[in-house]
Amino acid sequence: MNTSDYFPEIIQGGMGAGVSNWKLAKSVACHGQLGVVSGTALDSILARRLQLGDLDGSMRRAMSQFPWQDIVQKILDDYFIEGGKEPHMPFKNIPWHELELSAANVGLLLVSNFVEIFLAKEGHDGPVGINYLEKIQLPTLPSLLGAMLAGVTYVLMGGGIPLAIPGTLDSLAKWEPVQLSLHVDNPTDESSYTMHFDPKQWCPGPLPELTRPKFLAVISSDIVAKTMVRKASGYVDGFVVEDHTAGGHNAPPRRSDVQPAPGACPYGAKDVPDIAKIKNLGRPFWLAGSCASPERLKDALAQGAAGIQVGTIFAFCEESGITPELKQQALRKCLEGTPDVCTNMNASPTGYPFKILQLEGTLGDPAVVAARKRVCDLGFLRQFYITDEGKLGYRCTAEPEALFVKKGGKIEKTEGALCLCNGLLGTIGLGQTRKDYVEPAVVTTGEDFAFVEKLVKSDTLTYTAKDAIDYLKS
Ligand SMILES: Cc1cc2nc3c(=O)[nH]c(=O)nc-3n(C[C@H](O)[C@H](O)[C@H](O)COP(=O)(O)O)c2cc1C
C-alpha cells in the first residue's frame, strides 16, 4: 500500500500508557485502518518488559534491528532479566528525565520508540502512527527520532498546542538539530529554557534515510485548529477534533457565563467545536469522542470529516494493553448498567481534566486512593518551575505534599492529585511492587459504552480489534 497519500476512515486513537501498544496498532493496521501506538512512557515500558524476561522475545527481536547496537547492548545489560524478575522484587526504574537528557535516557527513548513502531509495522504494509502529549516535553525529541527510524507514518499530538512539532519533523527528516522550548509554570523574563537535540550526536556513521511522517494535531476547538494552521512551525496535515466526552485527558472547559452547579458537567456550548470552521481550513479531519458506532461514522463523513478517531472501543478489546482482569471487570459493569465515569478536574498533574472509570481496586475507588502512600518515582508528568535561585526545577502535584510545598507549590494544588505515572503502568500489568504493596491501576475511558452490547457476549466478555472495526464499518 502506498501510505503517503492514504487517509483512513477509522483512527484507533493513541492511548497511554501502553494501552494502545504495538499489538493493538498492528491488528488495526492489518485490517485497513490507522493503528496508533501510544508514545507515552515507552522507555519505562521497555525497561519493565525486559525485566519481566521478554518471554516471547518480541522486544529483543525488534531491538536487534536498531541500527546502533552498542545502545541496545547497554539497555539489555541494564534491564534484561533472563526468565523474568522474581514477582516480589521491585522493578528497577529508568533515570529521571531532565533538561539535559543523559545518554542512558536518550538511548532508551530512541530504542523504545523504534521498537514499538517496528513491531506495529512488522509483517504488513499498512500505516501506523504514534501519539504523544504536548504536556510531556522532555522525552519528545529523541522519541520522535526513534519512531521515525522505524518508519512511522503518522505522528499525532494532543494535550496542548503542539506548534513546534511539525517543523521538528521536517528537520529530523533531514537529520538537522532541533529544539523545544519548555512550558514553565512560573515563567520569568530572565529565564527561558530550551531543550536541544542533535540527532547526529547520538547516531554516528552512515545515516539511514528518513521520511517525514504526516502530522495530525488533536484539538478541541476551531480556534486552536486555526492557530495551528497559521502559526505552527511546519505543515499540519490534519486534525483530530476531540470533544469533552473522549477518554484520557480532555481540554479544560472554556469559561462559561453560567457557573456549573457542584458535580455538574463543567462543559457548555462554548466547548463545542465549530466543525464548519474547521472544514474551511481545508485539511482532513476526524471526529473523536463518543463516535464508536456505524451511525456516528456515517454522520462524520456527511459533515465532511475523513472519518472518526475512537478510543474506548479499542481499549477493551483483546489486543489492548489493559490487563484482562480490568477489561473483564469494566465490560461486566457495562453489561450490568452504565458504568460510572467522572471527569476529574484535580487528578492529573498536567492540570487538565482527566476521565476516570470507577473500578474496584483501582484509583477510581476512594478507599484505594486513601490507602496509597504518595511516592513520585517516575516523574513523567512533573511540571517545570523556576526556583528561588533562578534555576529550572521539577515538581508534581501528586508527589508527597510537603515536597511540593517546599518547591514553592501551593498546597491546594495537591488536593485530589493522583499519581497517574504509577497508576497507568499498573493498568497494563507493569505496576511497581513495594514490599507487600503493588501500585494500583487507574483506568480512563470515554463516556460512551453503547458499543459494548453490540460486541460483547456476557459469557466470554471479549472481542477483537477486527470485531470492533467490522462493527464500525457495518
Ligand atoms: C485508555 C485511554 C487512554 C488515552 N490516552 C490518550 C493519550 O495518551 N493521548 C491522546 O491524545 N489521547 C488519549 N486518549 C483519547 C483517545 O485517543 C481518543 O481520542 C478518545 O478515546 C476518543 O473518544 P472515545 O473513547 O469516546 O472513543 C485515551 C483514551 C483512552 C480510552
Coordinates of N, CA, C and O in Angstrom, one line a residue, residues 319-375:
E319 N -6.6 -7.2 22.1 CA -5.2 -6.9 21.8 C -4.7 -5.7 22.7 O -3.4 -5.5 22.7
S320 N -5.5 -5.0 23.4 CA -5.0 -3.8 24.1 C -4.2 -4.2 25.3 O -4.3 -5.3 25.8
G321 N -3.4 -3.2 25.8 CA -2.5 -3.5 26.9 C -3.2 -3.6 28.3 O -2.5 -4.0 29.2
I322 N -4.4 -3.2 28.4 CA -5.1 -3.2 29.8 C -5.1 -4.7 30.2 O -5.3 -5.6 29.4
T323 N -4.9 -5.0 31.5 CA -4.9 -6.4 31.9 C -6.3 -7.0 31.7 O -7.3 -6.3 31.8
P324 N -6.3 -8.3 31.4 CA -7.6 -9.0 31.2 C -8.5 -8.8 32.3 O -9.7 -8.7 32.1
E325 N -8.0 -8.8 33.6 CA -8.9 -8.7 34.7 C -9.7 -7.4 34.7 O -10.9 -7.3 35.0
L326 N -8.9 -6.3 34.4 CA -9.6 -5.0 34.4 C -10.5 -4.9 33.3 O -11.6 -4.3 33.4
K327 N -10.2 -5.4 32.1 CA -11.1 -5.3 31.0 C -12.4 -6.0 31.3 O -13.5 -5.5 31.0
Q328 N -12.3 -7.2 31.9 CA -13.5 -8.0 32.2 C -14.3 -7.3 33.2 O -15.6 -7.3 33.1
Q329 N -13.7 -6.7 34.3 CA -14.4 -6.0 35.3 C -15.2 -4.9 34.6 O -16.4 -4.6 34.9
A330 N -14.5 -4.2 33.7 CA -15.2 -3.0 33.1 C -16.3 -3.4 32.2 O -17.4 -2.9 32.2
L331 N -16.1 -4.5 31.4 CA -17.1 -4.9 30.4 C -18.3 -5.5 31.2 O -19.5 -5.2 30.8
R332 N -18.1 -6.2 32.3 CA -19.2 -6.7 33.1 C -20.0 -5.5 33.6 O -21.2 -5.6 33.5
K333 N -19.4 -4.5 34.1 CA -20.1 -3.3 34.6 C -20.9 -2.7 33.5 O -22.1 -2.3 33.7
C334 N -20.4 -2.7 32.3 CA -21.1 -2.1 31.1 C -22.4 -2.9 30.8 O -23.4 -2.4 30.5
L335 N -22.2 -4.2 30.9 CA -23.4 -5.1 30.6 C -24.4 -5.0 31.7 O -25.6 -5.2 31.4
E336 N -24.0 -4.7 32.9 CA -24.9 -4.7 34.0 C -25.6 -3.3 34.1 O -26.6 -3.2 34.8
G337 N -25.1 -2.3 33.5 CA -25.7 -1.0 33.6 C -24.7 0.0 33.0 O -23.7 -0.3 32.4
T338 N -24.9 1.3 33.3 CA -24.0 2.3 32.8 C -22.8 2.5 33.8 O -23.1 2.8 35.0
P339 N -21.6 2.2 33.4 CA -20.5 2.4 34.3 C -20.3 3.9 34.7 O -20.7 4.8 34.0
D340 N -19.7 4.0 35.9 CA -19.5 5.4 36.4 C -18.2 5.9 35.9 O -17.1 5.5 36.3
V341 N -18.2 7.0 35.1 CA -17.0 7.6 34.7 C -17.1 9.1 35.1 O -18.1 9.7 34.8
C342 N -16.1 9.6 35.7 CA -16.1 11.0 36.1 C -15.0 11.8 35.4 O -13.9 11.3 35.1
T343 N -15.3 13.0 35.1 CA -14.3 13.9 34.6 C -13.7 14.6 35.8 O -14.2 15.5 36.4
N344 N -12.5 14.1 36.2 CA -11.9 14.6 37.4 C -11.0 15.8 37.1 O -10.1 15.8 36.2
M345 N -11.3 17.0 37.7 CA -10.6 18.2 37.4 C -9.3 18.3 38.2 O -8.5 19.2 37.8
N346 N -9.0 17.5 39.2 CA -7.8 17.7 40.0 C -6.8 16.5 39.9 O -5.7 16.7 40.4
A347 N -7.3 15.4 39.4 CA -6.5 14.2 39.4 C -5.1 14.3 38.7 O -4.1 13.9 39.2
S348 N -5.2 14.9 37.5 CA -4.0 14.8 36.7 C -3.0 15.9 37.0 O -3.3 17.1 37.0
P349 N -1.7 15.6 37.2 CA -0.7 16.6 37.5 C -0.5 17.5 36.3 O 0.1 18.6 36.4
T350 N -1.0 17.2 35.1 CA -0.9 18.1 34.0 C -1.8 19.4 34.2 O -1.6 20.3 33.5
G351 N -2.8 19.3 35.1 CA -3.7 20.4 35.3 C -4.9 20.2 34.3 O -5.9 21.0 34.4
Y352 N -4.9 19.2 33.4 CA -6.0 19.0 32.5 C -7.0 18.1 33.2 O -6.7 17.2 33.9
P353 N -8.3 18.3 32.8 CA -9.3 17.3 33.3 C -9.0 15.9 32.8 O -8.4 15.8 31.7
F354 N -9.3 14.9 33.6 CA -8.9 13.5 33.2 C -10.1 12.6 33.6 O -10.6 12.7 34.7
K355 N -10.5 11.8 32.6 CA -11.6 10.9 32.8 C -11.2 9.6 33.6 O -10.2 9.0 33.2
I356 N -11.9 9.3 34.6 CA -11.6 8.1 35.4 C -12.8 7.2 35.6 O -13.9 7.6 35.9
L357 N -12.6 5.9 35.3 CA -13.6 4.9 35.4 C -13.6 4.4 36.9 O -12.5 4.0 37.4
Q358 N -14.7 4.3 37.5 CA -14.8 3.9 38.9 C -14.8 2.3 38.9 O -15.8 1.7 38.8
L359 N -13.6 1.8 39.1 CA -13.5 0.3 39.2 C -12.9 0.0 40.6 O -12.0 0.7 41.1
E360 N -13.4 -1.1 41.2 CA -12.9 -1.6 42.5 C -11.4 -1.9 42.3 O -10.9 -2.4 41.3
G361 N -10.6 -1.6 43.4 CA -9.2 -1.9 43.4 C -8.3 -1.0 42.6 O -7.1 -1.2 42.5
T362 N -8.9 0.0 42.0 CA -8.1 1.0 41.3 C -8.2 2.4 41.9 O -8.9 2.6 42.9
L363 N -7.5 3.3 41.3 CA -7.5 4.7 41.8 C -8.9 5.4 41.6 O -9.1 6.5 41.9
G364 N -9.8 4.7 40.9 CA -11.2 5.1 40.8 C -12.0 4.8 42.0 O -13.1 5.2 42.1
D365 N -11.4 4.2 43.0 CA -12.0 3.8 44.2 C -11.4 4.6 45.4 O -10.2 4.5 45.7
P366 N -12.2 5.5 46.0 CA -11.7 6.4 47.0 C -10.9 5.7 48.1 O -9.9 6.2 48.7
A367 N -11.3 4.4 48.5 CA -10.6 3.7 49.6 C -9.2 3.4 49.1 O -8.2 3.4 49.9
V368 N -9.0 3.0 47.9 CA -7.7 2.7 47.3 C -6.8 4.0 47.3 O -5.6 3.9 47.7
V369 N -7.4 5.1 47.0 CA -6.7 6.3 46.9 C -6.2 6.7 48.4 O -5.0 7.0 48.6
A370 N -7.1 6.5 49.3 CA -6.8 6.9 50.7 C -5.7 6.0 51.2 O -4.8 6.4 52.1
A371 N -5.6 4.7 50.8 CA -4.6 3.8 51.3 C -3.2 4.0 50.7 O -2.3 3.4 51.2
R372 N -3.2 4.7 49.6 CA -1.9 4.8 48.9 C -1.0 5.9 49.5 O -1.5 7.0 49.7
K373 N 0.2 5.5 49.8 CA 1.2 6.5 50.3 C 1.8 7.2 49.1 O 2.2 6.5 48.1
R374 N 1.8 8.5 49.1 CA 2.4 9.3 48.0 C 3.8 8.9 47.7 O 4.7 9.1 48.6
V375 N 4.1 8.6 46.5 CA 5.5 8.4 46.0 C 5.6 8.9 44.6 O 4.7 8.7 43.8

